[in-house]
PDB file of C-alpha atoms in Angstrom:
ATOM      1  CA  GLN A   1      -0.299  -0.269  -0.420  1.00  0.00           C
ATOM      2  CA  VAL A   2       0.937   3.160  -0.579  1.00  0.00           C
ATOM      3  CA  LEU A   3       0.027   6.196   1.929  1.00  0.00           C
ATOM      4  CA  LEU A   4       0.812   9.988   1.271  1.00  0.00           C
ATOM      5  CA  VAL A   5       1.124  12.858   3.194  1.00  0.00           C
ATOM      6  CA  GLU A   6       1.095  17.023   1.952  1.00  0.00           C
ATOM      7  CA  SER A   7       1.689  19.393   3.576  1.00  0.00           C
ATOM      8  CA  GLY A   8       2.627  23.569   2.807  1.00  0.00           C
ATOM      9  CA  GLY A   9      -0.804  25.083   2.367  1.00  0.00           C
ATOM     10  CA  GLY A  10      -1.504  27.814   3.522  1.00  0.00           C
ATOM     11  CA  LEU A  11      -2.593  31.402   3.375  1.00  0.00           C
ATOM     12  CA  ALA A  12      -2.143  33.871   0.570  1.00  0.00           C
ATOM     13  CA  HIS A  13      -2.700  37.100  -0.705  1.00  0.00           C
ATOM     14  CA  PRO A  14      -3.571  37.777  -4.774  1.00  0.00           C
ATOM     15  CA  GLY A  15      -1.124  37.262  -6.592  1.00  0.00           C
ATOM     16  CA  GLY A  16       1.178  35.267  -4.440  1.00  0.00           C
ATOM     17  CA  SER A  17       2.920  32.413  -3.578  1.00  0.00           C
ATOM     18  CA  LEU A  18       2.810  28.490  -1.841  1.00  0.00           C
ATOM     19  CA  ARG A  19       4.188  25.579  -2.632  1.00  0.00           C
ATOM     20  CA  LEU A  20       2.537  22.310  -1.697  1.00  0.00           C
ATOM     21  CA  SER A  21       4.290  18.662  -0.617  1.00  0.00           C
ATOM     22  CA  CYS A  22       3.263  14.672  -1.031  1.00  0.00           C
ATOM     23  CA  ALA A  23       5.419  12.428   0.477  1.00  0.00           C
ATOM     24  CA  ALA A  24       4.888   9.107  -0.807  1.00  0.00           C
ATOM     25  CA  SER A  25       5.291   5.957   1.878  1.00  0.00           C
ATOM     26  CA  GLY A  26       5.137   2.438   1.277  1.00  0.00           C
ATOM     27  CA  SER A  27       4.762   0.805  -2.111  1.00  0.00           C
ATOM     28  CA  ALA A  28       6.334   4.263  -3.470  1.00  0.00           C
ATOM     29  CA  PHE A  29       8.128   2.674  -6.045  1.00  0.00           C
ATOM     30  CA  ARG A  30       4.494   1.017  -7.230  1.00  0.00           C
ATOM     31  CA  ILE A  31       3.270   4.375  -8.311  1.00  0.00           C
ATOM     32  CA  LYS A  32       2.819   4.851 -11.751  1.00  0.00           C
ATOM     33  CA  THR A  33       0.948   8.497 -11.830  1.00  0.00           C
ATOM     34  CA  MET A  34       0.713  10.899  -9.205  1.00  0.00           C
ATOM     35  CA  GLY A  35      -1.549  14.435  -9.075  1.00  0.00           C
ATOM     36  CA  TRP A  36      -3.002  17.104  -7.484  1.00  0.00           C
ATOM     37  CA  TYR A  37      -6.587  18.102  -6.941  1.00  0.00           C
ATOM     38  CA  ARG A  38      -8.811  19.910  -5.464  1.00  0.00           C
ATOM     39  CA  ARG A  39     -12.562  20.540  -3.799  1.00  0.00           C
ATOM     40  CA  ALA A  40     -13.171  24.542  -3.656  1.00  0.00           C
ATOM     41  CA  PRO A  41     -16.405  24.669  -1.285  1.00  0.00           C
ATOM     42  CA  GLY A  42     -19.498  24.725  -2.596  1.00  0.00           C
ATOM     43  CA  LYS A  43     -17.898  22.403  -5.796  1.00  0.00           C
ATOM     44  CA  GLN A  44     -16.226  18.644  -7.296  1.00  0.00           C
ATOM     45  CA  ARG A  45     -13.279  17.617  -6.110  1.00  0.00           C
ATOM     46  CA  GLU A  46     -11.787  19.130  -9.250  1.00  0.00           C
ATOM     47  CA  LEU A  47      -7.850  18.496 -11.386  1.00  0.00           C
ATOM     48  CA  VAL A  48      -5.689  20.590 -10.776  1.00  0.00           C
ATOM     49  CA  ALA A  49      -2.406  18.988 -12.606  1.00  0.00           C
ATOM     50  CA  LEU A  50      -1.116  15.364 -12.533  1.00  0.00           C
ATOM     51  CA  SER A  51       1.973  14.422 -13.503  1.00  0.00           C
ATOM     52  CA  ALA A  52       2.768  10.460 -15.217  1.00  0.00           C
ATOM     53  CA  SER A  53       5.478   7.946 -15.899  1.00  0.00           C
ATOM     54  CA  GLY A  54       7.782   9.336 -18.860  1.00  0.00           C
ATOM     55  CA  GLY A  55       7.207  13.274 -18.032  1.00  0.00           C
ATOM     56  CA  ILE A  56       4.385  13.720 -19.424  1.00  0.00           C
ATOM     57  CA  THR A  57       2.207  16.622 -17.462  1.00  0.00           C
ATOM     58  CA  ASN A  58      -1.105  17.695 -17.454  1.00  0.00           C
ATOM     59  CA  TYR A  59      -2.766  20.684 -16.091  1.00  0.00           C
ATOM     60  CA  ALA A  60      -6.350  21.971 -15.753  1.00  0.00           C
ATOM     61  CA  ASP A  61      -6.687  25.259 -18.305  1.00  0.00           C
ATOM     62  CA  SER A  62      -7.477  27.346 -14.527  1.00  0.00           C
ATOM     63  CA  VAL A  63      -3.816  27.281 -13.252  1.00  0.00           C
ATOM     64  CA  LYS A  64      -2.173  26.862 -16.506  1.00  0.00           C
ATOM     65  CA  GLY A  65       0.952  28.676 -16.481  1.00  0.00           C
ATOM     66  CA  ARG A  66       0.489  30.116 -13.339  1.00  0.00           C
ATOM     67  CA  PHE A  67       1.387  25.786 -11.539  1.00  0.00           C
ATOM     68  CA  THR A  68       3.613  23.770 -12.163  1.00  0.00           C
ATOM     69  CA  ILE A  69       3.222  19.813 -11.066  1.00  0.00           C
ATOM     70  CA  SER A  70       7.126  18.564 -10.765  1.00  0.00           C
ATOM     71  CA  ARG A  71       8.088  14.951  -8.515  1.00  0.00           C
ATOM     72  CA  ASP A  72      12.286  15.303  -8.212  1.00  0.00           C
ATOM     73  CA  ASN A  73      11.875  11.009  -7.012  1.00  0.00           C
ATOM     74  CA  ALA A  74       9.622   8.054  -6.909  1.00  0.00           C
ATOM     75  CA  ASN A  75       8.141   9.343  -3.330  1.00  0.00           C
ATOM     76  CA  MET A  76       7.888  13.551  -3.259  1.00  0.00           C
ATOM     77  CA  LEU A  77       5.754  15.696  -5.819  1.00  0.00           C
ATOM     78  CA  TYR A  78       4.994  19.471  -5.124  1.00  0.00           C
ATOM     79  CA  LEU A  79       2.633  21.934  -6.992  1.00  0.00           C
ATOM     80  CA  GLN A  80       4.616  25.546  -7.234  1.00  0.00           C
ATOM     81  CA  MET A  81       1.654  27.634  -7.553  1.00  0.00           C
ATOM     82  CA  ASN A  82       2.527  31.490  -8.861  1.00  0.00           C
ATOM     83  CA  SER A  83       0.076  33.867  -9.394  1.00  0.00           C
ATOM     84  CA  LEU A  84      -2.595  32.966  -6.630  1.00  0.00           C
ATOM     85  CA  LYS A  85      -6.003  34.093  -7.367  1.00  0.00           C
ATOM     86  CA  PRO A  86      -9.016  34.254  -4.692  1.00  0.00           C
ATOM     87  CA  ASP A  87     -10.997  31.207  -6.819  1.00  0.00           C
ATOM     88  CA  ASP A  88      -7.874  28.944  -6.301  1.00  0.00           C
ATOM     89  CA  THR A  89      -9.332  28.717  -2.690  1.00  0.00           C
ATOM     90  CA  ALA A  90     -10.031  24.988  -1.842  1.00  0.00           C
ATOM     91  CA  VAL A  91      -8.890  22.114  -0.057  1.00  0.00           C
ATOM     92  CA  TYR A  92      -5.034  20.407  -2.307  1.00  0.00           C
ATOM     93  CA  TYR A  93      -5.288  16.114  -2.204  1.00  0.00           C
ATOM     94  CA  CYS A  94      -2.654  14.506  -4.198  1.00  0.00           C
ATOM     95  CA  ASN A  95      -2.967  11.039  -5.312  1.00  0.00           C
ATOM     96  CA  ALA A  96      -1.826   8.192  -6.167  1.00  0.00           C
ATOM     97  CA  ALA A  97      -2.686   5.805  -8.739  1.00  0.00           C
ATOM     98  CA  GLY A  98      -0.122   2.703  -9.499  1.00  0.00           C
ATOM     99  CA  PRO A  99      -1.045  -1.028  -9.414  1.00  0.00           C
ATOM    100  CA  PHE A 100       0.878  -1.457  -5.623  1.00  0.00           C
ATOM    101  CA  ASP A 101       0.288  -5.258  -5.220  1.00  0.00           C
ATOM    102  CA  GLY A 102       2.152  -5.612  -8.410  1.00  0.00           C
ATOM    103  CA  THR A 103      -1.568  -6.937 -10.377  1.00  0.00           C
ATOM    104  CA  THR A 104      -4.532  -4.469  -8.898  1.00  0.00           C
ATOM    105  CA  TRP A 105      -4.435  -0.533  -9.971  1.00  0.00           C
ATOM    106  CA  SER A 106      -5.952   1.294  -7.119  1.00  0.00           C
ATOM    107  CA  ALA A 107      -5.286   4.706  -6.311  1.00  0.00           C
ATOM    108  CA  VAL A 108      -4.861   6.817  -2.377  1.00  0.00           C
ATOM    109  CA  TRP A 109      -5.602  10.204  -1.530  1.00  0.00           C
ATOM    110  CA  GLY A 110      -3.537  12.606   0.805  1.00  0.00           C
ATOM    111  CA  GLN A 111      -5.329  14.826   3.718  1.00  0.00           C
ATOM    112  CA  GLY A 112      -5.439  17.454   1.773  1.00  0.00           C
ATOM    113  CA  THR A 113      -4.339  20.863   2.213  1.00  0.00           C
ATOM    114  CA  GLN A 114      -5.904  23.481   2.713  1.00  0.00           C
ATOM    115  CA  VAL A 115      -5.008  26.770   0.584  1.00  0.00           C
ATOM    116  CA  THR A 116      -6.595  29.953   1.100  1.00  0.00           C
ATOM    117  CA  VAL A 117      -6.396  32.831  -0.917  1.00  0.00           C
ATOM    118  CA  PHE A 118      -7.870  36.645   0.224  1.00  0.00           C
ATOM    119  CA  SER A 119      -7.267  40.132  -0.160  1.00  0.00           C
TER     120      SER A 119
END
């Protein structure tokens, strides 16, 4: 199994920056994709950015050019958030997917970290 722990959320003003981190433990070597999702108040959880094997990345249109997802090894995932807007306020979740037991594809979630952007 894989355990994910996020950190780095907090408060920021519009135009400011925050960096989220996600540490994976357990069978992290079996992770194939990792990503960041968010849930804003009153809205459904949505994909923010995805990182897949081979260096493939994908971003929601709303964050393109402002957010950057990166992985520095098999165990850490980051989300650099620049030019923050009030609409970025949400709980951000780290996600990892892969055949953690060696055969069956599954996904796990972190506990979430709050990001609040206010004037």
